[in-house]
């Protein structure tokens, strides 16, 4: 199956939202933990923000998961 960049960004955005909500964080709190603006974080969650490989490692560290978990369809705890 071929997945394009936009689809990947949207899928990671859904995963970020899920991770944030399960931890009870606001978008502002998640942004602060990642040292970015709330606007940047919001764009990532909506799948419209630019994603770079180093972002994946920041997300994994922030949420205490593996990078591969960002691409998993299974729910995160």
CSV table of N, CA, C and O in Angstrom, one decimal:
chain,number,residue,atom,x,y,z
A,1,UNK,N,0.8,-1.2,0.0
A,1,UNK,CA,0.0,0.0,0.0
A,1,UNK,C,0.9,1.2,0.0
A,1,UNK,O,1.8,1.3,0.8
A,2,UNK,N,0.6,2.2,-0.9
A,2,UNK,CA,1.4,3.4,-1.0
A,2,UNK,C,0.7,4.5,-0.1
A,2,UNK,O,-0.5,4.7,-0.2
A,3,UNK,N,1.5,5.1,0.8
A,3,UNK,CA,1.0,6.1,1.6
A,3,UNK,C,1.8,7.4,1.3
A,3,UNK,O,3.0,7.4,1.3
A,4,UNK,N,1.1,8.5,1.1
A,4,UNK,CA,1.8,9.7,0.8
A,4,UNK,C,2.1,10.5,2.1
A,4,UNK,O,1.6,10.2,3.2
A,5,UNK,N,2.9,11.5,2.0
A,5,UNK,CA,3.3,12.4,3.1
A,5,UNK,C,2.2,12.9,3.9
A,5,UNK,O,2.1,12.9,5.1
A,6,UNK,N,1.2,13.5,3.2
A,6,UNK,CA,0.0,14.0,3.8
A,6,UNK,C,-0.7,13.0,4.7
A,6,UNK,O,-1.1,13.3,5.8
A,7,UNK,N,-0.9,11.8,4.1
A,7,UNK,CA,-1.6,10.8,4.9
A,7,UNK,C,-0.8,10.4,6.2
A,7,UNK,O,-1.4,10.2,7.2
A,8,UNK,N,0.5,10.4,6.0
A,8,UNK,CA,1.4,10.0,7.2
A,8,UNK,C,1.3,11.1,8.2
A,8,UNK,O,1.1,10.8,9.4
A,9,UNK,N,1.3,12.4,7.8
A,9,UNK,CA,1.2,13.5,8.8
A,9,UNK,C,-0.2,13.4,9.5
A,9,UNK,O,-0.2,13.7,10.7
A,10,UNK,N,-1.2,13.1,8.8
A,10,UNK,CA,-2.6,13.1,9.4
A,10,UNK,C,-2.6,11.9,10.4
A,10,UNK,O,-3.2,12.0,11.5
A,11,UNK,N,-2.0,10.8,10.0
A,11,UNK,CA,-2.0,9.6,10.9
A,11,UNK,C,-1.2,9.9,12.2
A,11,UNK,O,-1.7,9.5,13.3
A,12,UNK,N,-0.1,10.5,12.0
A,12,UNK,CA,0.7,10.8,13.2
A,12,UNK,C,0.0,11.9,14.1
A,12,UNK,O,0.0,11.8,15.3
A,13,UNK,N,-0.7,12.8,13.4
A,13,UNK,CA,-1.5,13.8,14.1
A,13,UNK,C,-2.6,13.2,15.0
A,13,UNK,O,-2.8,13.5,16.2
A,14,UNK,N,-3.2,12.2,14.4
A,14,UNK,CA,-4.3,11.4,15.2
A,14,UNK,C,-3.6,10.7,16.4
A,14,UNK,O,-4.2,10.7,17.5
A,15,UNK,N,-2.5,10.2,16.2
A,15,UNK,CA,-1.8,9.5,17.3
A,15,UNK,C,-1.3,10.4,18.3
A,15,UNK,O,-1.5,10.2,19.5
A,16,UNK,N,-0.8,11.6,18.0
A,16,UNK,CA,-0.4,12.6,18.9
A,16,UNK,C,-1.6,13.1,19.8
A,16,UNK,O,-1.5,13.2,21.0
A,17,UNK,N,-2.8,13.3,19.1
A,17,UNK,CA,-4.0,13.7,19.8
A,17,UNK,C,-4.4,12.6,20.9
A,17,UNK,O,-4.7,12.9,22.0
A,18,UNK,N,-4.3,11.3,20.4
A,18,UNK,CA,-4.7,10.2,21.3
A,18,UNK,C,-3.7,10.1,22.5
A,18,UNK,O,-4.2,10.0,23.6
A,19,UNK,N,-2.5,10.3,22.2
A,19,UNK,CA,-1.5,10.2,23.3
A,19,UNK,C,-1.7,11.4,24.3
A,19,UNK,O,-1.6,11.2,25.5
A,20,UNK,N,-1.9,12.5,23.8
A,20,UNK,CA,-2.1,13.7,24.6
A,20,UNK,C,-3.3,13.6,25.5
A,20,UNK,O,-3.3,13.8,26.7
A,21,UNK,N,-4.4,13.1,24.9
A,21,UNK,CA,-5.7,13.0,25.6
A,21,UNK,C,-5.6,11.9,26.7
A,21,UNK,O,-6.1,12.1,27.8
A,22,UNK,N,-4.9,10.8,26.4
A,22,UNK,CA,-4.8,9.7,27.4
A,22,UNK,C,-4.0,10.2,28.6
A,22,UNK,O,-4.2,9.6,29.7
A,23,UNK,N,-3.1,11.2,28.4
A,23,UNK,CA,-2.3,11.7,29.5
A,23,UNK,C,-3.0,12.8,30.2
A,23,UNK,O,-2.5,13.3,31.2
A,24,UNK,N,-4.1,13.3,29.7
A,24,UNK,CA,-4.9,14.4,30.3
A,24,UNK,C,-4.2,15.7,30.1
A,24,UNK,O,-4.5,16.7,30.8
A,25,UNK,N,-3.4,15.9,29.0
A,25,UNK,CA,-2.8,17.1,28.7
A,25,UNK,C,-3.6,18.0,27.7
A,25,UNK,O,-4.3,17.5,26.9
A,26,UNK,N,-3.4,19.3,27.9
A,26,UNK,CA,-4.0,20.2,26.9
A,26,UNK,C,-3.0,20.3,25.8
A,26,UNK,O,-1.8,19.9,25.9
A,27,UNK,N,-3.4,20.9,24.7
A,27,UNK,CA,-2.4,21.1,23.6
A,27,UNK,C,-1.3,22.1,24.1
A,27,UNK,O,-0.2,21.9,23.7
A,28,UNK,N,-1.7,23.0,24.9
A,28,UNK,CA,-0.7,24.0,25.4
A,28,UNK,C,0.4,23.2,26.3
A,28,UNK,O,1.6,23.4,26.1
A,29,UNK,N,-0.1,22.3,27.1
A,29,UNK,CA,0.8,21.5,27.9
A,29,UNK,C,1.8,20.6,27.1
A,29,UNK,O,3.0,20.5,27.3
A,30,UNK,N,1.2,20.0,26.0
A,30,UNK,CA,2.0,19.2,25.2
A,30,UNK,C,3.0,20.0,24.4
A,30,UNK,O,4.2,19.7,24.3
A,31,UNK,N,2.6,21.2,24.0
A,31,UNK,CA,3.5,22.1,23.3
A,31,UNK,C,4.7,22.5,24.2
A,31,UNK,O,5.8,22.6,23.8
A,32,UNK,N,4.3,22.8,25.4
A,32,UNK,CA,5.4,23.2,26.4
A,32,UNK,C,6.4,22.1,26.6
A,32,UNK,O,7.6,22.4,26.7
A,33,UNK,N,5.9,20.9,26.7
A,33,UNK,CA,6.8,19.7,26.9
A,33,UNK,C,7.7,19.5,25.7
A,33,UNK,O,8.8,19.0,25.8
A,34,UNK,N,7.2,19.9,24.5
A,34,UNK,CA,8.0,19.7,23.3
A,34,UNK,C,8.8,21.0,22.9
A,34,UNK,O,9.5,21.0,22.0
A,35,UNK,N,8.6,22.1,23.7
A,35,UNK,CA,9.4,23.3,23.5
A,35,UNK,C,9.0,23.9,22.2
A,35,UNK,O,9.9,24.4,21.4
A,36,UNK,N,7.7,23.9,21.8
A,36,UNK,CA,7.2,24.5,20.6
A,36,UNK,C,6.0,25.4,21.0
A,36,UNK,O,5.5,25.3,22.1
A,37,UNK,N,5.6,26.2,20.0
A,37,UNK,CA,4.4,27.0,20.3
A,37,UNK,C,3.1,26.1,20.2
A,37,UNK,O,3.1,25.0,19.6
A,38,UNK,N,2.1,26.5,20.9
A,38,UNK,CA,0.8,25.8,20.8
A,38,UNK,C,0.3,25.7,19.4
A,38,UNK,O,-0.2,24.7,18.9
A,39,UNK,N,0.5,26.8,18.6
A,39,UNK,CA,0.1,26.8,17.2
A,39,UNK,C,0.8,25.7,16.4
A,39,UNK,O,0.2,25.0,15.6
A,40,UNK,N,2.1,25.5,16.7
A,40,UNK,CA,2.9,24.4,16.0
A,40,UNK,C,2.4,23.1,16.4
A,40,UNK,O,2.1,22.2,15.5
A,41,UNK,N,2.1,22.9,17.7
A,41,UNK,CA,1.6,21.6,18.1
A,41,UNK,C,0.3,21.3,17.5
A,41,UNK,O,0.0,20.2,17.0
A,42,UNK,N,-0.6,22.3,17.5
A,42,UNK,CA,-1.9,22.1,17.0
A,42,UNK,C,-1.9,21.7,15.5
A,42,UNK,O,-2.6,20.8,15.0
A,43,UNK,N,-0.9,22.3,14.7
A,43,UNK,CA,-0.8,22.0,13.3
A,43,UNK,C,-0.3,20.5,13.2
A,43,UNK,O,-0.8,19.8,12.3
A,44,UNK,N,0.5,20.1,14.0
A,44,UNK,CA,1.0,18.7,14.0
A,44,UNK,C,-0.2,17.7,14.2
A,44,UNK,O,-0.4,16.8,13.5
A,45,UNK,N,-1.0,18.1,15.3
A,45,UNK,CA,-2.2,17.2,15.6
A,45,UNK,C,-3.2,17.2,14.4
A,45,UNK,O,-3.8,16.2,14.2
A,46,UNK,N,-3.3,18.3,13.7
A,46,UNK,CA,-4.3,18.4,12.6
A,46,UNK,C,-3.7,17.8,11.3
A,46,UNK,O,-4.4,17.7,10.3
A,47,UNK,N,-2.4,17.4,11.4
A,47,UNK,CA,-1.8,16.8,10.2
A,47,UNK,C,-1.4,17.8,9.1
A,47,UNK,O,-1.1,17.5,8.0
A,48,UNK,N,-1.3,19.1,9.5
A,48,UNK,CA,-1.0,20.2,8.6
A,48,UNK,C,0.4,20.8,8.8
A,48,UNK,O,0.9,21.6,8.0
A,49,UNK,N,1.0,20.4,9.9
A,49,UNK,CA,2.4,21.0,10.2
A,49,UNK,C,3.5,20.1,9.6
A,49,UNK,O,3.3,18.9,9.3
A,50,UNK,N,4.6,20.8,9.3
A,50,UNK,CA,5.7,20.1,8.7
A,50,UNK,C,6.3,19.2,9.7
A,50,UNK,O,6.5,19.5,10.8
A,51,UNK,N,6.5,18.0,9.3
A,51,UNK,CA,7.2,17.0,10.1
A,51,UNK,C,8.5,16.6,9.6
A,51,UNK,O,8.7,16.4,8.4
A,52,UNK,N,9.5,16.5,10.5
A,52,UNK,CA,10.8,16.1,10.1
A,52,UNK,C,11.2,14.9,11.0
A,52,UNK,O,10.6,14.7,12.0
A,53,UNK,N,12.2,14.2,10.6
A,53,UNK,CA,12.5,13.0,11.3
A,53,UNK,C,12.8,13.3,12.8
A,53,UNK,O,12.4,12.5,13.7
A,54,UNK,N,13.5,14.4,13.0
A,54,UNK,CA,13.8,14.6,14.4
A,54,UNK,C,12.6,14.9,15.3
A,54,UNK,O,12.6,14.6,16.5
A,55,UNK,N,11.5,15.3,14.6
A,55,UNK,CA,10.2,15.5,15.4
A,55,UNK,C,9.7,14.2,15.9
A,55,UNK,O,9.2,14.1,17.1
A,56,UNK,N,9.9,13.1,15.2
A,56,UNK,CA,9.4,11.8,15.6
A,56,UNK,C,10.1,11.4,16.9
A,56,UNK,O,9.5,10.8,17.8
A,57,UNK,N,11.4,11.7,17.0
A,57,UNK,CA,12.1,11.3,18.2
A,57,UNK,C,11.7,12.2,19.3
A,57,UNK,O,11.7,11.7,20.5
A,58,UNK,N,11.4,13.4,19.1
A,58,UNK,CA,10.9,14.3,20.1
A,58,UNK,C,9.6,13.8,20.7
A,58,UNK,O,9.4,13.8,21.9
A,59,UNK,N,8.7,13.5,19.7
A,59,UNK,CA,7.4,12.9,20.2
A,59,UNK,C,7.6,11.7,21.0
A,59,UNK,O,6.9,11.5,22.0
A,60,UNK,N,8.4,10.8,20.5
A,60,UNK,CA,8.6,9.5,21.3
A,60,UNK,C,9.1,9.8,22.7
A,60,UNK,O,8.7,9.2,23.6
A,61,UNK,N,10.1,10.7,22.8
A,61,UNK,CA,10.7,11.0,24.1
A,61,UNK,C,9.6,11.7,25.0
A,61,UNK,O,9.4,11.3,26.2
A,62,UNK,N,8.9,12.6,24.4
A,62,UNK,CA,7.8,13.3,25.2
A,62,UNK,C,6.8,12.4,25.7
A,62,UNK,O,6.3,12.5,26.9
A,63,UNK,N,6.3,11.4,24.9
A,63,UNK,CA,5.2,10.5,25.3
A,63,UNK,C,5.7,9.2,25.8
A,63,UNK,O,4.9,8.3,26.1
A,64,UNK,N,7.0,9.1,25.9
A,64,UNK,CA,7.7,7.8,26.5
A,64,UNK,C,7.2,6.6,25.7
A,64,UNK,O,6.7,5.6,26.3
A,65,UNK,N,7.4,6.7,24.4
A,65,UNK,CA,7.0,5.6,23.5
A,65,UNK,C,8.2,5.4,22.5
A,65,UNK,O,9.1,6.1,22.5
A,66,UNK,N,8.0,4.3,21.7
A,66,UNK,CA,9.0,4.1,20.6
A,66,UNK,C,8.5,4.9,19.4
A,66,UNK,O,7.3,5.1,19.2
A,67,UNK,N,9.5,5.3,18.5
A,67,UNK,CA,9.1,6.0,17.3
A,67,UNK,C,8.1,5.1,16.5
A,67,UNK,O,7.1,5.6,15.9
A,68,UNK,N,8.3,3.8,16.4
A,68,UNK,CA,7.5,2.9,15.7
A,68,UNK,C,6.0,3.0,16.2
A,68,UNK,O,5.1,2.8,15.4
A,69,UNK,N,5.8,3.3,17.5
A,69,UNK,CA,4.5,3.4,18.0
A,69,UNK,C,3.7,4.5,17.4
A,69,UNK,O,2.4,4.4,17.4
A,70,UNK,N,4.4,5.5,16.8
A,70,UNK,CA,3.6,6.6,16.2
A,70,UNK,C,3.0,6.1,14.9
A,70,UNK,O,2.0,6.7,14.4
A,71,UNK,N,3.4,5.0,14.4
A,71,UNK,CA,2.9,4.5,13.1
A,71,UNK,C,1.9,3.3,13.3
A,71,UNK,O,1.4,2.7,12.4
A,72,UNK,N,1.7,3.0,14.6
A,72,UNK,CA,0.8,1.8,14.9
A,72,UNK,C,-0.6,2.2,15.0
A,72,UNK,O,-1.0,3.3,15.4
A,73,UNK,N,-1.5,1.3,14.5
A,73,UNK,CA,-2.9,1.6,14.6
A,73,UNK,C,-3.5,1.2,15.9
A,73,UNK,O,-4.7,1.6,16.2
A,74,UNK,N,-2.8,0.5,16.7
A,74,UNK,CA,-3.3,0.1,18.0
A,74,UNK,C,-3.3,1.3,19.0
A,74,UNK,O,-2.4,2.2,18.9
A,75,UNK,N,-4.3,1.3,19.9
A,75,UNK,CA,-4.4,2.4,20.8
A,75,UNK,C,-3.2,2.5,21.8
A,75,UNK,O,-2.7,1.4,22.1
A,76,UNK,N,-2.9,3.6,22.2
A,76,UNK,CA,-1.7,3.8,23.1
A,76,UNK,C,-2.3,4.1,24.5
A,76,UNK,O,-3.3,4.8,24.7
A,77,UNK,N,-1.6,3.6,25.5
A,77,UNK,CA,-2.0,3.8,26.9
A,77,UNK,C,-1.2,4.9,27.5
A,77,UNK,O,-0.1,5.2,27.1
